PDB file of C-alpha atoms in Angstrom:
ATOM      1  CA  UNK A 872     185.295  70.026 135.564  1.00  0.00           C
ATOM      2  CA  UNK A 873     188.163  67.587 135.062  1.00  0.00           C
ATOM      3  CA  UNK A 874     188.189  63.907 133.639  1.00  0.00           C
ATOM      4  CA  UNK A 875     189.471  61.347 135.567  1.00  0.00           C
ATOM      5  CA  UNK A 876     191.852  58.601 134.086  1.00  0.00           C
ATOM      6  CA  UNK A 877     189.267  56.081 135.718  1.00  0.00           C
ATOM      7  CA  UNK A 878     186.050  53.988 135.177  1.00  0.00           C
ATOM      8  CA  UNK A 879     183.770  53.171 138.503  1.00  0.00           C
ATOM      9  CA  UNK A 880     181.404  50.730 139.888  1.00  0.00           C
ATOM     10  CA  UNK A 881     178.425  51.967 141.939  1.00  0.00           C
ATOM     11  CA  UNK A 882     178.217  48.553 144.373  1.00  0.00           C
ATOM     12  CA  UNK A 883     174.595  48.652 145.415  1.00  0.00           C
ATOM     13  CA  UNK A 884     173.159  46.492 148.113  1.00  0.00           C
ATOM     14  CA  UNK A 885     170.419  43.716 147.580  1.00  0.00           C
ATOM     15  CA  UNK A 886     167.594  42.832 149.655  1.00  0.00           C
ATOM     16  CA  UNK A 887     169.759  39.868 150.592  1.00  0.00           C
ATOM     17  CA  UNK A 888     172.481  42.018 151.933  1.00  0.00           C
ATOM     18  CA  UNK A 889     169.623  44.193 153.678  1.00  0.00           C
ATOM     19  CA  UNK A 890     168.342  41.111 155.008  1.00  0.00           C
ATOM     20  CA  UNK A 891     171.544  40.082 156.606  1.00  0.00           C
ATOM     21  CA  UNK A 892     171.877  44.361 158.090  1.00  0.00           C
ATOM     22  CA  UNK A 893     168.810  43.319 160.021  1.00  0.00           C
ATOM     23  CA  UNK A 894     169.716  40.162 161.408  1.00  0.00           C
ATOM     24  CA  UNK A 895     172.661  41.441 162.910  1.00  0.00           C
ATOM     25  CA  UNK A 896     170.219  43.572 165.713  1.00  0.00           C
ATOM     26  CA  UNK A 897     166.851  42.204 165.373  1.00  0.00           C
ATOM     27  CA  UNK A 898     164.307  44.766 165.912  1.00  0.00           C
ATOM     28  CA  UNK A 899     160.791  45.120 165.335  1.00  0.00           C
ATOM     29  CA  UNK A 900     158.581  46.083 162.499  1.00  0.00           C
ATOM     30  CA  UNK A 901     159.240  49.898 161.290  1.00  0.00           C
ATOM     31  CA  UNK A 902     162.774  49.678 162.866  1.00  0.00           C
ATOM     32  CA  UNK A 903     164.021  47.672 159.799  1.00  0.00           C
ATOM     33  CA  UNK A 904     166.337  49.260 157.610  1.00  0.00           C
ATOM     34  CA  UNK A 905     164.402  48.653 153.933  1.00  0.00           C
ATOM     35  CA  UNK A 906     166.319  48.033 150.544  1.00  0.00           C
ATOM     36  CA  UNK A 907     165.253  52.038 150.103  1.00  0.00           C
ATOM     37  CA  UNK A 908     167.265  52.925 153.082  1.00  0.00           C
ATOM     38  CA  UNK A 909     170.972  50.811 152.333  1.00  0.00           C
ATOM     39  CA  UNK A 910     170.544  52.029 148.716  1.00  0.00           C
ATOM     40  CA  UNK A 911     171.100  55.937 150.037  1.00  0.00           C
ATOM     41  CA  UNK A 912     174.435  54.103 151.132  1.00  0.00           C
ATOM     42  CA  UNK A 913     176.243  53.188 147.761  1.00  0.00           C
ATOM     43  CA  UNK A 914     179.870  53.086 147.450  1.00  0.00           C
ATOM     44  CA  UNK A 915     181.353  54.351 144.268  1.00  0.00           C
ATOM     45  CA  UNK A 916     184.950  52.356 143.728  1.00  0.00           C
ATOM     46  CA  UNK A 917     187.202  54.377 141.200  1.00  0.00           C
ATOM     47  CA  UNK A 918     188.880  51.504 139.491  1.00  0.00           C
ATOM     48  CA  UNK A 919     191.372  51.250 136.055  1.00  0.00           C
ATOM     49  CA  UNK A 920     189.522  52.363 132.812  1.00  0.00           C
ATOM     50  CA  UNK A 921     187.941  49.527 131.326  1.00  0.00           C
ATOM     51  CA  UNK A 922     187.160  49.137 127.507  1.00  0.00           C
ATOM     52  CA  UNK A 923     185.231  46.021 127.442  1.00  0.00           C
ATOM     53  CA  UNK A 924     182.609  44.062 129.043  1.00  0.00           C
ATOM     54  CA  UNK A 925     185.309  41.169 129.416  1.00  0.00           C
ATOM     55  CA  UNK A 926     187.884  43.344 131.262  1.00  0.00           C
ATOM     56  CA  UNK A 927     185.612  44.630 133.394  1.00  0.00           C
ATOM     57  CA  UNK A 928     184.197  41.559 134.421  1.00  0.00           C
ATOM     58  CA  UNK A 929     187.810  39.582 134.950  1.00  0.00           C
ATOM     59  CA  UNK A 930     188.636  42.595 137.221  1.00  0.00           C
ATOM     60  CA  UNK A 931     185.694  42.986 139.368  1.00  0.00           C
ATOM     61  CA  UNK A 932     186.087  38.799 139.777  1.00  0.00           C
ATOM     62  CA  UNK A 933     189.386  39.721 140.680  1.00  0.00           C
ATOM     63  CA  UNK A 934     188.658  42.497 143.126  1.00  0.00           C
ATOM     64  CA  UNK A 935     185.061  40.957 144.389  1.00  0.00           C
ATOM     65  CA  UNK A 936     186.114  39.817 147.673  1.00  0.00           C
ATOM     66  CA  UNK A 937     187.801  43.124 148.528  1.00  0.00           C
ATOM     67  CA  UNK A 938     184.881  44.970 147.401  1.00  0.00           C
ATOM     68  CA  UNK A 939     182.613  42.360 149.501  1.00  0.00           C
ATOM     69  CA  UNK A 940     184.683  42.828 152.421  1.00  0.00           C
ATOM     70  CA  UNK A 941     184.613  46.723 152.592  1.00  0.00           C
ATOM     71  CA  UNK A 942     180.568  46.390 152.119  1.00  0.00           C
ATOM     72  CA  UNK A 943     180.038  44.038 154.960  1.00  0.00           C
ATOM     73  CA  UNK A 944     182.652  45.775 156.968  1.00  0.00           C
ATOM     74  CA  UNK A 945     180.457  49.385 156.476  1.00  0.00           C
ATOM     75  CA  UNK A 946     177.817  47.751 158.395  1.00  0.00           C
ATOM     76  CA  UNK A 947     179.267  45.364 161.119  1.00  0.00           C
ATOM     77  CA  UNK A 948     183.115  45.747 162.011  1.00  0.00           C
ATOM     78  CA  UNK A 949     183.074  41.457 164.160  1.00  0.00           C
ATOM     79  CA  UNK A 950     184.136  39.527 161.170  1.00  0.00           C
ATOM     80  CA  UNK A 951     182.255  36.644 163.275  1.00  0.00           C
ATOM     81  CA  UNK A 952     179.087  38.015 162.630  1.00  0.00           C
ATOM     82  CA  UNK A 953     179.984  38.093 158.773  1.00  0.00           C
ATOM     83  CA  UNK A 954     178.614  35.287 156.595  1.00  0.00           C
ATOM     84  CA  UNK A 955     180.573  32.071 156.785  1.00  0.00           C
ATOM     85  CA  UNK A 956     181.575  31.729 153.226  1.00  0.00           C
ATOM     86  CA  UNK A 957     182.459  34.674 151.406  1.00  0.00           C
ATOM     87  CA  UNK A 958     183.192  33.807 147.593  1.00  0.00           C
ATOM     88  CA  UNK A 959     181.905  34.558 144.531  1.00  0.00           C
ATOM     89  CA  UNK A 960     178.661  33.468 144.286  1.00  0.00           C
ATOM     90  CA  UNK A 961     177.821  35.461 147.997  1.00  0.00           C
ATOM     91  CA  UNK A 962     179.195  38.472 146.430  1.00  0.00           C
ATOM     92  CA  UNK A 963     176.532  38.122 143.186  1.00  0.00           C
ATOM     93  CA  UNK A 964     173.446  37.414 145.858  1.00  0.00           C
ATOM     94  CA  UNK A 965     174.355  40.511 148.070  1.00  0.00           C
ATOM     95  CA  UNK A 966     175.579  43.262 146.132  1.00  0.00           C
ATOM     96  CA  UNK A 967     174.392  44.604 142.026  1.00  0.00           C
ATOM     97  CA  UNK A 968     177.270  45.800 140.327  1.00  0.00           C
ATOM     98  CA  UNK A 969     176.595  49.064 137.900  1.00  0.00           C
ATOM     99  CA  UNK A 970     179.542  50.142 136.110  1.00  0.00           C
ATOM    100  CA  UNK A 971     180.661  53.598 134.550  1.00  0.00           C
ATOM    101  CA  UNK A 972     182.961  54.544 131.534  1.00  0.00           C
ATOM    102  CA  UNK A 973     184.420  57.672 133.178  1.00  0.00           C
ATOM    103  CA  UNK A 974     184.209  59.498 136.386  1.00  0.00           C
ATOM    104  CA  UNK A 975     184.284  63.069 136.216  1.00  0.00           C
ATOM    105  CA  UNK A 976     184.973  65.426 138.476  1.00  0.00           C
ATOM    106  CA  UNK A 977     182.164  68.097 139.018  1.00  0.00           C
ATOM    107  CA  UNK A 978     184.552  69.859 142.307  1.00  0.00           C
ATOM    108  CA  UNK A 979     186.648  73.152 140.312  1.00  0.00           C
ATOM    109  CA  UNK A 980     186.982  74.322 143.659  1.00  0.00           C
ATOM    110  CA  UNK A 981     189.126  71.324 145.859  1.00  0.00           C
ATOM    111  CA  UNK A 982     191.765  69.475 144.729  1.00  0.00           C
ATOM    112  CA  UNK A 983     191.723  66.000 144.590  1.00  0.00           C
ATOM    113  CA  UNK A 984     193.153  64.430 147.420  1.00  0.00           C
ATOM    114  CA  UNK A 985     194.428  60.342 147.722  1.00  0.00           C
ATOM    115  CA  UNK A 986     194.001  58.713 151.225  1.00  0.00           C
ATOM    116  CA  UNK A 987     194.578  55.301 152.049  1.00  0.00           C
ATOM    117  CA  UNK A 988     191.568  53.962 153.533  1.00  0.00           C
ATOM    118  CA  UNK A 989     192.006  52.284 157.032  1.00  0.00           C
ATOM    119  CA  UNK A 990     188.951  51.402 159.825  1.00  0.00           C
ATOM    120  CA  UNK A 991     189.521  54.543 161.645  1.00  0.00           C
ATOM    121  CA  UNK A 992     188.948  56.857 158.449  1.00  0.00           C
ATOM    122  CA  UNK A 993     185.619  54.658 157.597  1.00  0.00           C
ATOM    123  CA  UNK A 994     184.637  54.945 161.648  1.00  0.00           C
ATOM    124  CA  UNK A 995     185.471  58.848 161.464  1.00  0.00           C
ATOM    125  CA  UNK A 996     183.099  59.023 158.138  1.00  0.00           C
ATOM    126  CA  UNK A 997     180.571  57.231 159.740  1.00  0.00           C
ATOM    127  CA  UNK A 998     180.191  59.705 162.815  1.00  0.00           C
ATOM    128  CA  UNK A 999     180.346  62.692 161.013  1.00  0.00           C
TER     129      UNK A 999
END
């Protein structure tokens, strides 16, 4: 078990957001995705260690948009099928923020490994 030298935020999807997932291929009835379903897909963002409520919220108001942007891109890669205004106060209707002191890592076997994330990494994720 080692300790990371980070804090995280669990970015978890709203039924706004889930909303918006199924008005990008309408479908009928059972073929909906449901808030249960997008919530199996949370992203976990490692980010600086943060030792206040105030830090914590200047950074993610700092980082929101980048954060916003990876979420919407997860589910539909034509940015003209994205919302047309992506600020702040989209960001607070489509996605719940829960945030975590330290991130541990459970994994005594693998080493950690640091990747920069591009499309084709998410796209190779995704088909796996």
């Amino acid at each position: 078990m080692k300790l990371l030298n980070r804090s995280a935020l669990s970015v978890k999807p709203t039924q706004l957001f889930v909303d918006w997932i199924n008005s990008l291929e309408p479908t009928v009835g059972d073929d909906d995705l449901t808030l249960e379903d997008v919530d199996r897909e949370n992203t976990v963002y490692l980010i600086p260690e943060m030792d206040s409520p105030e830090a914590l919220e200047g950074f993610v108001r700092e980082r929101y948009l980048e954060i916003l942007e990876s979420e919407l891109q997860a589910w539909e890669e034509d940015r003209r099928q994205w919302p047309e205004t992506l600020d702040w106060a989209l960001f607070q209707r489509f996605v719940h923020v829960e945030h975590s002191y330290l991130a541990v890592d459970l994994d005594d076997e693998a080493p950690l490994e640091v990747a920069e994330i591009d499309d084709d990494l998410l796209l190779e994720h995704e088909q796996d």
